[in-house]
RNA sequence: GCGGGAGUGGCGCAAACGGUGGACGCGCCGUUCUUAAAAAACGGCUGUUGUGGGUUCGAAUCCCACCUCCCGCACCA
């Protein structure tokens, strides 16, 4: 080994060695149970052409775990691929005329190089890319399978439309009324679309969460639970007066039905097609549609509740009362039945609407407990609209409800549903907020939907043996809101698979979340031409043991992939319900921002941290900053996610060049717990590099002296106190680091290694003077550090391991993660604090096995303690062996 | 508004079960080495653990209230 640490040189050396030996290429063990398997997966990247620091962090986390498991003797699958369909490729085509495939594949090439320079331990033979026909053929195959099973259907319905990207979005992708990718306000459009019946699995998606509760972050499960939003209630039919029609409503508060003073339907509700309706109603429905299409108003902002009286009357089946039917903008056609019974006294929205249109408010629930709010009301009047300040939405006791009066809400809900069922005008029901997954996209760069439209036969699926439906190489990219495939005649024009007559292909492509819903199964068997993957291969590797990625996919990718797995189980491809046992969502990489106010009011011009000098005050706090170019001040902004718009991004390649991949990785794992945001600071990488250099130069200083050190452990008594202490610390560190790695607490694991190195330095040993037994202890410490460093800084660890006399390095020599000797990990003497009335007064030196009595006696005998207890009555003495003594006096 | 999470030195963060508050790193100050600087080595620096109350011999940790911040959802009937 070289005297000095040259990261570039050793990183290249070991990257080549790994590639040549196929160090990370794995196959299932043939003899069952030879080694346990471990599937470590990071979310696959979109090939933008550049790795960013968020990627570096993501893959550093996964790589650390992969190395750890590998060194523990697991058969580790750690694959990589590309989420290579999607909109940016098309943008490049529109802007620069480069074809999506060329652009994408050039980007993949660039990023593969970046991954190699980072030294991530992937099995590259298993690489997959979504845009290749070998891959998307199976997207199409799954489409056909789901179609056969009735899990896919086509319908014309209002869908979420992103005006900027000119394509449809799923509900998940337009959460909060904005596009998940570009943030534009989403509009509504009527389009013919293909949908996946994810709602068929709504209950399974909820129920099966209990299988993964242990391994998934609570907040991800909460987000999914809220997204699916199961709601228990009842359907009730309201007969329309002087008509055969009924309007079915969904309610979770059947107990309030006697307070229903009107019925509200969505503006898209079929009852509005009623011939006798006034022109006014139609105009209102038209206006609501237009305003939804325009997506005006800030996202999330609640629209003013508006409505119009339809002139129809509906009969409350419980009371027999006739109430007016209104059409209102706040009733959603997509949820429940598209109609509600409005109970203004006990629902805030209905209350607001009733007040606006002077509709009566009738109180039917009274509080049951004095802890509940007493809302002002008029005890004699039937209508409370003059006195009630707001709705009472709690459960309570029924009043003004015929025979039901006096019942409790909970009981009434249940019994009224039963009654409705027996009388044939309703039943209890469960609804979900989750909607079916719209997968049609008006895009070129995606998997073609394998459907042919025939004038005679309608929508005909492409037969399985004709897959894949190939994407053409080129198309006209105008950016206009229509699938570019529609303009490619040789693609569109085909013959009907059923009747053979001329027909047209579907020109929409699939949502790219289809690709990512099952990609990690394909890694198990990436070259299969007969099936998406071999069942046996998948049975060996899956489910994924640890999945790592950003939390932004909590209700998109992670919900779809859970759905997909359940679907694959139902078609017999896999044998389990949940694809991922443990999930870790890492924090963002953030960096300081620097800016000046721009020309336009409110605009800002951002400067890259690399171009800014920072001035600190005497406490070390950043006080001001200047731009290097002109020496004038810039404003110091907050830490924000690295991005183009805030110009605070850092190029991983530059960092690797300056500090080495190992230092970059150490820093990104050490600076914060993996689930926290990571503040990128170059001074921090300096620290990481310093640490690596310190380990390296220590190994170098000792490696010659250690080459002939004894392999047999010397008797502990032979060792001087400090040396014995070092040996014990080595084993304590092994234990700590092992535990921390298991929990992915990389920051504290690295801190423990630093501590051990500090202790080694403090022991004051020198290679020239060290005795044989001392050399043993030093070698044990250094070898342990080097092996434990491998998950974080694999190149440096390999180099040092070889330097310590192990030809072939860590993987080449078959080294294993060190094991702690529990006996040796014990401390010889403990410092036990002594408190008097809870205040620290002295410290005892005690043996770990000292008994309660012994500790009590020596505490009471302690010189310093006696000063505090003399002249006082001792009330009691609390002794916690190994931890503390507390003397309570009066 | 609803749901979830978090507040510890100048900063990032450590502190099994309630049991010595500050490991590790950054930063800052100083010393040694050096013509000087960098590098390196060594030494030093910072606390009513967001606020108020409670439980306890003992609270960063448990309970209650409040404040602040972050994230998710938001007319879902």
PDB file of N, CA and C in Angstrom, chain A residues 279-368:
ATOM      1  N   UNK A 279     -83.986  25.695 -17.453  1.00  0.00           N
ATOM      2  CA  UNK A 279     -82.772  26.087 -18.159  1.00  0.00           C
ATOM      3  C   UNK A 279     -81.673  26.508 -17.178  1.00  0.00           C
ATOM      4  N   UNK A 280     -82.095  27.146 -16.098  1.00  0.00           N
ATOM      5  CA  UNK A 280     -81.188  27.661 -15.079  1.00  0.00           C
ATOM      6  C   UNK A 280     -80.258  26.561 -14.529  1.00  0.00           C
ATOM      7  N   UNK A 281     -80.840  25.373 -14.309  1.00  0.00           N
ATOM      8  CA  UNK A 281     -80.072  24.266 -13.752  1.00  0.00           C
ATOM      9  C   UNK A 281     -78.983  23.849 -14.721  1.00  0.00           C
ATOM     10  N   UNK A 282     -79.358  23.776 -15.992  1.00  0.00           N
ATOM     11  CA  UNK A 282     -78.384  23.381 -17.003  1.00  0.00           C
ATOM     12  C   UNK A 282     -77.254  24.404 -17.097  1.00  0.00           C
ATOM     13  N   UNK A 283     -77.633  25.658 -17.039  1.00  0.00           N
ATOM     14  CA  UNK A 283     -76.612  26.722 -17.118  1.00  0.00           C
ATOM     15  C   UNK A 283     -75.651  26.631 -15.932  1.00  0.00           C
ATOM     16  N   UNK A 284     -76.231  26.367 -14.759  1.00  0.00           N
ATOM     17  CA  UNK A 284     -75.397  26.253 -13.570  1.00  0.00           C
ATOM     18  C   UNK A 284     -74.411  25.081 -13.703  1.00  0.00           C
ATOM     19  N   UNK A 285     -74.901  23.933 -14.145  1.00  0.00           N
ATOM     20  CA  UNK A 285     -74.040  22.756 -14.314  1.00  0.00           C
ATOM     21  C   UNK A 285     -72.922  23.066 -15.301  1.00  0.00           C
ATOM     22  N   UNK A 286     -73.280  23.801 -16.342  1.00  0.00           N
ATOM     23  CA  UNK A 286     -72.295  24.160 -17.358  1.00  0.00           C
ATOM     24  C   UNK A 286     -71.206  25.053 -16.763  1.00  0.00           C
ATOM     25  N   UNK A 287     -71.650  25.994 -15.926  1.00  0.00           N
ATOM     26  CA  UNK A 287     -70.707  26.940 -15.310  1.00  0.00           C
ATOM     27  C   UNK A 287     -69.735  26.202 -14.365  1.00  0.00           C
ATOM     28  N   UNK A 288     -70.266  25.261 -13.597  1.00  0.00           N
ATOM     29  CA  UNK A 288     -69.401  24.496 -12.680  1.00  0.00           C
ATOM     30  C   UNK A 288     -68.382  23.700 -13.484  1.00  0.00           C
ATOM     31  N   UNK A 289     -68.838  23.088 -14.554  1.00  0.00           N
ATOM     32  CA  UNK A 289     -67.932  22.316 -15.394  1.00  0.00           C
ATOM     33  C   UNK A 289     -66.812  23.206 -15.934  1.00  0.00           C
ATOM     34  N   UNK A 290     -67.185  24.373 -16.403  1.00  0.00           N
ATOM     35  CA  UNK A 290     -66.206  25.298 -16.975  1.00  0.00           C
ATOM     36  C   UNK A 290     -65.199  25.727 -15.915  1.00  0.00           C
ATOM     37  N   UNK A 291     -65.675  26.013 -14.722  1.00  0.00           N
ATOM     38  CA  UNK A 291     -64.742  26.504 -13.708  1.00  0.00           C
ATOM     39  C   UNK A 291     -63.805  25.382 -13.261  1.00  0.00           C
ATOM     40  N   UNK A 292     -64.295  24.144 -13.291  1.00  0.00           N
ATOM     41  CA  UNK A 292     -63.397  23.025 -12.954  1.00  0.00           C
ATOM     42  C   UNK A 292     -62.359  22.818 -14.043  1.00  0.00           C
ATOM     43  N   UNK A 293     -62.775  22.990 -15.259  1.00  0.00           N
ATOM     44  CA  UNK A 293     -61.849  22.808 -16.368  1.00  0.00           C
ATOM     45  C   UNK A 293     -60.751  23.855 -16.329  1.00  0.00           C
ATOM     46  N   UNK A 294     -61.085  25.048 -15.834  1.00  0.00           N
ATOM     47  CA  UNK A 294     -60.103  26.121 -15.820  1.00  0.00           C
ATOM     48  C   UNK A 294     -59.192  26.029 -14.602  1.00  0.00           C
ATOM     49  N   UNK A 295     -59.604  25.264 -13.610  1.00  0.00           N
ATOM     50  CA  UNK A 295     -58.793  25.083 -12.410  1.00  0.00           C
ATOM     51  C   UNK A 295     -58.371  26.403 -11.784  1.00  0.00           C
ATOM     52  N   UNK A 296     -59.296  27.329 -11.721  1.00  0.00           N
ATOM     53  CA  UNK A 296     -58.951  28.619 -11.117  1.00  0.00           C
ATOM     54  C   UNK A 296     -58.855  28.486  -9.599  1.00  0.00           C
ATOM     55  N   UNK A 297     -58.201  29.462  -9.006  1.00  0.00           N
ATOM     56  CA  UNK A 297     -58.074  29.464  -7.553  1.00  0.00           C
ATOM     57  C   UNK A 297     -56.885  28.643  -7.115  1.00  0.00           C
ATOM     58  N   UNK A 298     -56.367  29.010  -5.968  1.00  0.00           N
ATOM     59  CA  UNK A 298     -55.205  28.310  -5.447  1.00  0.00           C
ATOM     60  C   UNK A 298     -55.573  26.869  -5.144  1.00  0.00           C
ATOM     61  N   UNK A 299     -54.637  25.937  -5.368  1.00  0.00           N
ATOM     62  CA  UNK A 299     -54.916  24.547  -5.070  1.00  0.00           C
ATOM     63  C   UNK A 299     -55.230  24.377  -3.576  1.00  0.00           C
ATOM     64  N   UNK A 300     -56.196  23.540  -3.308  1.00  0.00           N
ATOM     65  CA  UNK A 300     -56.535  23.284  -1.916  1.00  0.00           C
ATOM     66  C   UNK A 300     -57.487  24.300  -1.333  1.00  0.00           C
ATOM     67  N   UNK A 301     -57.614  25.411  -1.997  1.00  0.00           N
ATOM     68  CA  UNK A 301     -58.529  26.436  -1.510  1.00  0.00           C
ATOM     69  C   UNK A 301     -59.966  25.962  -1.718  1.00  0.00           C
ATOM     70  N   UNK A 302     -60.788  26.120  -0.682  1.00  0.00           N
ATOM     71  CA  UNK A 302     -62.154  25.642  -0.789  1.00  0.00           C
ATOM     72  C   UNK A 302     -62.994  26.670  -1.543  1.00  0.00           C
ATOM     73  N   UNK A 303     -63.612  26.177  -2.577  1.00  0.00           N
ATOM     74  CA  UNK A 303     -64.463  27.033  -3.401  1.00  0.00           C
ATOM     75  C   UNK A 303     -65.682  27.501  -2.620  1.00  0.00           C
ATOM     76  N   UNK A 304     -66.202  28.619  -2.992  1.00  0.00           N
ATOM     77  CA  UNK A 304     -67.476  29.084  -2.427  1.00  0.00           C
ATOM     78  C   UNK A 304     -68.552  28.067  -2.804  1.00  0.00           C
ATOM     79  N   UNK A 305     -69.362  27.714  -1.803  1.00  0.00           N
ATOM     80  CA  UNK A 305     -70.409  26.723  -2.094  1.00  0.00           C
ATOM     81  C   UNK A 305     -71.549  27.400  -2.846  1.00  0.00           C
ATOM     82  N   UNK A 306     -71.842  26.840  -3.995  1.00  0.00           N
ATOM     83  CA  UNK A 306     -72.921  27.405  -4.803  1.00  0.00           C
ATOM     84  C   UNK A 306     -73.855  26.295  -5.254  1.00  0.00           C
ATOM     85  N   UNK A 307     -75.075  26.667  -5.540  1.00  0.00           N
ATOM     86  CA  UNK A 307     -76.011  25.657  -5.992  1.00  0.00           C
ATOM     87  C   UNK A 307     -77.233  26.285  -6.621  1.00  0.00           C
ATOM     88  N   UNK A 308     -78.119  25.415  -7.080  1.00  0.00           N
ATOM     89  CA  UNK A 308     -79.342  25.897  -7.688  1.00  0.00           C
ATOM     90  C   UNK A 308     -80.451  24.894  -7.362  1.00  0.00           C
ATOM     91  N   UNK A 309     -81.627  25.438  -7.092  1.00  0.00           N
ATOM     92  CA  UNK A 309     -82.768  24.582  -6.785  1.00  0.00           C
ATOM     93  C   UNK A 309     -83.277  23.966  -8.083  1.00  0.00           C
ATOM     94  N   UNK A 310     -83.381  22.630  -8.112  1.00  0.00           N
ATOM     95  CA  UNK A 310     -83.788  21.976  -9.360  1.00  0.00           C
ATOM     96  C   UNK A 310     -85.301  22.016  -9.559  1.00  0.00           C
ATOM     97  N   UNK A 311     -86.015  22.318  -8.495  1.00  0.00           N
ATOM     98  CA  UNK A 311     -87.468  22.273  -8.588  1.00  0.00           C
ATOM     99  C   UNK A 311     -88.026  20.889  -8.300  1.00  0.00           C
ATOM    100  N   UNK A 312     -87.169  19.895  -8.256  1.00  0.00           N
ATOM    101  CA  UNK A 312     -87.610  18.542  -7.929  1.00  0.00           C
ATOM    102  C   UNK A 312     -87.775  18.410  -6.416  1.00  0.00           C
ATOM    103  N   UNK A 313     -88.597  17.443  -6.035  1.00  0.00           N
ATOM    104  CA  UNK A 313     -88.733  17.133  -4.609  1.00  0.00           C
ATOM    105  C   UNK A 313     -88.407  15.664  -4.378  1.00  0.00           C
ATOM    106  N   UNK A 314     -87.773  15.411  -3.238  1.00  0.00           N
ATOM    107  CA  UNK A 314     -87.437  14.040  -2.879  1.00  0.00           C
ATOM    108  C   UNK A 314     -88.097  13.713  -1.555  1.00  0.00           C
ATOM    109  N   UNK A 315     -88.442  12.421  -1.415  1.00  0.00           N
ATOM    110  CA  UNK A 315     -89.158  12.010  -0.206  1.00  0.00           C
ATOM    111  C   UNK A 315     -88.206  11.300   0.748  1.00  0.00           C
ATOM    112  N   UNK A 316     -88.096  11.829   1.949  1.00  0.00           N
ATOM    113  CA  UNK A 316     -87.285  11.213   2.992  1.00  0.00           C
ATOM    114  C   UNK A 316     -87.971   9.916   3.414  1.00  0.00           C
ATOM    115  N   UNK A 317     -87.329   8.770   3.173  1.00  0.00           N
ATOM    116  CA  UNK A 317     -88.033   7.513   3.407  1.00  0.00           C
ATOM    117  C   UNK A 317     -88.305   7.240   4.890  1.00  0.00           C
ATOM    118  N   UNK A 318     -87.598   7.883   5.759  1.00  0.00           N
ATOM    119  CA  UNK A 318     -87.851   7.684   7.185  1.00  0.00           C
ATOM    120  C   UNK A 318     -89.032   8.522   7.663  1.00  0.00           C
ATOM    121  N   UNK A 319     -89.019   9.805   7.300  1.00  0.00           N
ATOM    122  CA  UNK A 319     -90.060  10.699   7.821  1.00  0.00           C
ATOM    123  C   UNK A 319     -91.215  10.877   6.850  1.00  0.00           C
ATOM    124  N   UNK A 320     -91.020  10.520   5.593  1.00  0.00           N
ATOM    125  CA  UNK A 320     -92.036  10.746   4.595  1.00  0.00           C
ATOM    126  C   UNK A 320     -92.113  12.191   4.135  1.00  0.00           C
ATOM    127  N   UNK A 321     -91.230  12.989   4.659  1.00  0.00           N
ATOM    128  CA  UNK A 321     -91.233  14.407   4.354  1.00  0.00           C
ATOM    129  C   UNK A 321     -90.689  14.673   2.949  1.00  0.00           C
ATOM    130  N   UNK A 322     -91.243  15.728   2.306  1.00  0.00           N
ATOM    131  CA  UNK A 322     -90.733  16.117   0.990  1.00  0.00           C
ATOM    132  C   UNK A 322     -89.715  17.230   1.151  1.00  0.00           C
ATOM    133  N   UNK A 323     -88.572  17.045   0.565  1.00  0.00           N
ATOM    134  CA  UNK A 323     -87.542  18.099   0.639  1.00  0.00           C
ATOM    135  C   UNK A 323     -87.095  18.459  -0.767  1.00  0.00           C
ATOM    136  N   UNK A 324     -86.672  19.698  -0.979  1.00  0.00           N
ATOM    137  CA  UNK A 324     -86.228  20.101  -2.316  1.00  0.00           C
ATOM    138  C   UNK A 324     -84.910  19.447  -2.700  1.00  0.00           C
ATOM    139  N   UNK A 325     -84.715  19.260  -3.982  1.00  0.00           N
ATOM    140  CA  UNK A 325     -83.447  18.735  -4.503  1.00  0.00           C
ATOM    141  C   UNK A 325     -82.663  19.889  -5.100  1.00  0.00           C
ATOM    142  N   UNK A 326     -81.458  20.064  -4.615  1.00  0.00           N
ATOM    143  CA  UNK A 326     -80.579  21.099  -5.146  1.00  0.00           C
ATOM    144  C   UNK A 326     -79.418  20.455  -5.888  1.00  0.00           C
ATOM    145  N   UNK A 327     -78.888  21.186  -6.852  1.00  0.00           N
ATOM    146  CA  UNK A 327     -77.621  20.777  -7.476  1.00  0.00           C
ATOM    147  C   UNK A 327     -76.560  21.708  -6.909  1.00  0.00           C
ATOM    148  N   UNK A 328     -75.423  21.156  -6.487  1.00  0.00           N
ATOM    149  CA  UNK A 328     -74.421  22.008  -5.840  1.00  0.00           C
ATOM    150  C   UNK A 328     -73.019  21.637  -6.284  1.00  0.00           C
ATOM    151  N   UNK A 329     -72.163  22.636  -6.251  1.00  0.00           N
ATOM    152  CA  UNK A 329     -70.782  22.408  -6.714  1.00  0.00           C
ATOM    153  C   UNK A 329     -69.947  21.658  -5.693  1.00  0.00           C
ATOM    154  N   UNK A 330     -70.428  21.539  -4.466  1.00  0.00           N
ATOM    155  CA  UNK A 330     -69.592  20.868  -3.462  1.00  0.00           C
ATOM    156  C   UNK A 330     -69.860  19.379  -3.342  1.00  0.00           C
ATOM    157  N   UNK A 331     -70.744  18.881  -4.148  1.00  0.00           N
ATOM    158  CA  UNK A 331     -70.985  17.441  -4.135  1.00  0.00           C
ATOM    159  C   UNK A 331     -70.244  16.814  -5.308  1.00  0.00           C
ATOM    160  N   UNK A 332     -69.415  15.801  -4.980  1.00  0.00           N
ATOM    161  CA  UNK A 332     -68.557  15.197  -5.988  1.00  0.00           C
ATOM    162  C   UNK A 332     -69.223  13.975  -6.596  1.00  0.00           C
ATOM    163  N   UNK A 333     -69.230  13.915  -7.910  1.00  0.00           N
ATOM    164  CA  UNK A 333     -69.827  12.764  -8.584  1.00  0.00           C
ATOM    165  C   UNK A 333     -68.998  11.508  -8.351  1.00  0.00           C
ATOM    166  N   UNK A 334     -67.672  11.694  -8.136  1.00  0.00           N
ATOM    167  CA  UNK A 334     -66.777  10.532  -8.058  1.00  0.00           C
ATOM    168  C   UNK A 334     -66.841   9.816  -6.719  1.00  0.00           C
ATOM    169  N   UNK A 335     -67.431  10.451  -5.735  1.00  0.00           N
ATOM    170  CA  UNK A 335     -67.415   9.814  -4.421  1.00  0.00           C
ATOM    171  C   UNK A 335     -68.806   9.391  -4.009  1.00  0.00           C
ATOM    172  N   UNK A 336     -68.900   8.247  -3.364  1.00  0.00           N
ATOM    173  CA  UNK A 336     -70.203   7.770  -2.907  1.00  0.00           C
ATOM    174  C   UNK A 336     -71.138   7.607  -4.082  1.00  0.00           C
ATOM    175  N   UNK A 337     -72.304   8.244  -4.027  1.00  0.00           N
ATOM    176  CA  UNK A 337     -73.284   8.102  -5.091  1.00  0.00           C
ATOM    177  C   UNK A 337     -73.450   9.388  -5.887  1.00  0.00           C
ATOM    178  N   UNK A 338     -72.679  10.398  -5.542  1.00  0.00           N
ATOM    179  CA  UNK A 338     -72.828  11.675  -6.234  1.00  0.00           C
ATOM    180  C   UNK A 338     -73.995  12.488  -5.717  1.00  0.00           C
ATOM    181  N   UNK A 339     -74.574  12.029  -4.605  1.00  0.00           N
ATOM    182  CA  UNK A 339     -75.707  12.746  -4.022  1.00  0.00           C
ATOM    183  C   UNK A 339     -75.635  12.613  -2.505  1.00  0.00           C
ATOM    184  N   UNK A 340     -76.053  13.641  -1.809  1.00  0.00           N
ATOM    185  CA  UNK A 340     -76.048  13.588  -0.346  1.00  0.00           C
ATOM    186  C   UNK A 340     -77.374  14.080   0.197  1.00  0.00           C
ATOM    187  N   UNK A 341     -77.691  13.580   1.406  1.00  0.00           N
ATOM    188  CA  UNK A 341     -78.804  14.200   2.117  1.00  0.00           C
ATOM    189  C   UNK A 341     -78.162  15.305   2.954  1.00  0.00           C
ATOM    190  N   UNK A 342     -78.684  16.508   2.857  1.00  0.00           N
ATOM    191  CA  UNK A 342     -78.049  17.633   3.542  1.00  0.00           C
ATOM    192  C   UNK A 342     -78.695  17.846   4.903  1.00  0.00           C
ATOM    193  N   UNK A 343     -77.839  17.780   5.927  1.00  0.00           N
ATOM    194  CA  UNK A 343     -78.308  17.973   7.294  1.00  0.00           C
ATOM    195  C   UNK A 343     -77.553  19.162   7.881  1.00  0.00           C
ATOM    196  N   UNK A 344     -78.009  20.362   7.611  1.00  0.00           N
ATOM    197  CA  UNK A 344     -77.227  21.537   7.972  1.00  0.00           C
ATOM    198  C   UNK A 344     -76.938  21.667   9.468  1.00  0.00           C
ATOM    199  N   UNK A 345     -77.811  21.167  10.304  1.00  0.00           N
ATOM    200  CA  UNK A 345     -77.571  21.335  11.742  1.00  0.00           C
ATOM    201  C   UNK A 345     -76.375  20.517  12.206  1.00  0.00           C
ATOM    202  N   UNK A 346     -76.008  19.479  11.449  1.00  0.00           N
ATOM    203  CA  UNK A 346     -74.989  18.564  11.931  1.00  0.00           C
ATOM    204  C   UNK A 346     -73.885  18.286  10.927  1.00  0.00           C
ATOM    205  N   UNK A 347     -73.769  19.141   9.944  1.00  0.00           N
ATOM    206  CA  UNK A 347     -72.681  19.028   8.977  1.00  0.00           C
ATOM    207  C   UNK A 347     -72.287  20.436   8.560  1.00  0.00           C
ATOM    208  N   UNK A 348     -70.999  20.731   8.691  1.00  0.00           N
ATOM    209  CA  UNK A 348     -70.540  22.095   8.454  1.00  0.00           C
ATOM    210  C   UNK A 348     -70.769  22.573   7.027  1.00  0.00           C
ATOM    211  N   UNK A 349     -70.558  21.670   6.070  1.00  0.00           N
ATOM    212  CA  UNK A 349     -70.718  22.087   4.673  1.00  0.00           C
ATOM    213  C   UNK A 349     -72.180  22.371   4.364  1.00  0.00           C
ATOM    214  N   UNK A 350     -73.029  21.467   4.821  1.00  0.00           N
ATOM    215  CA  UNK A 350     -74.459  21.662   4.597  1.00  0.00           C
ATOM    216  C   UNK A 350     -74.936  22.917   5.308  1.00  0.00           C
ATOM    217  N   UNK A 351     -74.360  23.177   6.476  1.00  0.00           N
ATOM    218  CA  UNK A 351     -74.728  24.371   7.236  1.00  0.00           C
ATOM    219  C   UNK A 351     -74.405  25.636   6.435  1.00  0.00           C
ATOM    220  N   UNK A 352     -73.179  25.648   5.921  1.00  0.00           N
ATOM    221  CA  UNK A 352     -72.746  26.810   5.143  1.00  0.00           C
ATOM    222  C   UNK A 352     -73.665  27.044   3.939  1.00  0.00           C
ATOM    223  N   UNK A 353     -73.983  25.938   3.280  1.00  0.00           N
ATOM    224  CA  UNK A 353     -74.830  26.018   2.086  1.00  0.00           C
ATOM    225  C   UNK A 353     -76.238  26.488   2.449  1.00  0.00           C
ATOM    226  N   UNK A 354     -76.760  25.945   3.542  1.00  0.00           N
ATOM    227  CA  UNK A 354     -78.121  26.300   3.962  1.00  0.00           C
ATOM    228  C   UNK A 354     -78.207  27.777   4.323  1.00  0.00           C
ATOM    229  N   UNK A 355     -77.199  28.270   4.999  1.00  0.00           N
ATOM    230  CA  UNK A 355     -77.205  29.680   5.382  1.00  0.00           C
ATOM    231  C   UNK A 355     -77.168  30.571   4.153  1.00  0.00           C
ATOM    232  N   UNK A 356     -76.352  30.162   3.190  1.00  0.00           N
ATOM    233  CA  UNK A 356     -76.212  30.974   1.984  1.00  0.00           C
ATOM    234  C   UNK A 356     -77.533  31.051   1.204  1.00  0.00           C
ATOM    235  N   UNK A 357     -78.271  29.951   1.177  1.00  0.00           N
ATOM    236  CA  UNK A 357     -79.500  29.924   0.385  1.00  0.00           C
ATOM    237  C   UNK A 357     -80.761  29.944   1.244  1.00  0.00           C
ATOM    238  N   UNK A 358     -80.601  30.303   2.530  1.00  0.00           N
ATOM    239  CA  UNK A 358     -81.751  30.423   3.434  1.00  0.00           C
ATOM    240  C   UNK A 358     -82.610  29.169   3.460  1.00  0.00           C
ATOM    241  N   UNK A 359     -81.939  28.044   3.570  1.00  0.00           N
ATOM    242  CA  UNK A 359     -82.662  26.781   3.696  1.00  0.00           C
ATOM    243  C   UNK A 359     -82.798  26.459   5.187  1.00  0.00           C
ATOM    244  N   UNK A 360     -83.855  25.766   5.555  1.00  0.00           N
ATOM    245  CA  UNK A 360     -84.085  25.513   6.987  1.00  0.00           C
ATOM    246  C   UNK A 360     -83.022  24.601   7.610  1.00  0.00           C
ATOM    247  N   UNK A 361     -82.834  24.812   8.899  1.00  0.00           N
ATOM    248  CA  UNK A 361     -81.857  24.029   9.660  1.00  0.00           C
ATOM    249  C   UNK A 361     -82.599  23.373  10.809  1.00  0.00           C
ATOM    250  N   UNK A 362     -82.592  22.061  10.818  1.00  0.00           N
ATOM    251  CA  UNK A 362     -83.344  21.370  11.855  1.00  0.00           C
ATOM    252  C   UNK A 362     -82.442  20.524  12.731  1.00  0.00           C
ATOM    253  N   UNK A 363     -82.573  20.743  14.014  1.00  0.00           N
ATOM    254  CA  UNK A 363     -81.704  20.113  14.994  1.00  0.00           C
ATOM    255  C   UNK A 363     -82.263  18.745  15.377  1.00  0.00           C
ATOM    256  N   UNK A 364     -81.457  17.690  15.203  1.00  0.00           N
ATOM    257  CA  UNK A 364     -81.945  16.356  15.565  1.00  0.00           C
ATOM    258  C   UNK A 364     -80.984  15.586  16.476  1.00  0.00           C
ATOM    259  N   UNK A 365     -79.844  16.199  16.795  1.00  0.00           N
ATOM    260  CA  UNK A 365     -78.908  15.554  17.728  1.00  0.00           C
ATOM    261  C   UNK A 365     -78.649  16.511  18.891  1.00  0.00           C
ATOM    262  N   UNK A 366     -78.776  15.968  20.082  1.00  0.00           N
ATOM    263  CA  UNK A 366     -78.526  16.736  21.311  1.00  0.00           C
ATOM    264  C   UNK A 366     -77.280  16.144  21.957  1.00  0.00           C
ATOM    265  N   UNK A 367     -76.492  17.009  22.615  1.00  0.00           N
ATOM    266  CA  UNK A 367     -75.287  16.475  23.260  1.00  0.00           C
ATOM    267  C   UNK A 367     -75.664  15.518  24.389  1.00  0.00           C
ATOM    268  N   UNK A 368     -74.783  14.556  24.675  1.00  0.00           N
ATOM    269  CA  UNK A 368     -75.040  13.617  25.769  1.00  0.00           C
ATOM    270  C   UNK A 368     -74.178  13.898  26.986  1.00  0.00           C
TER     271      UNK A 368
END
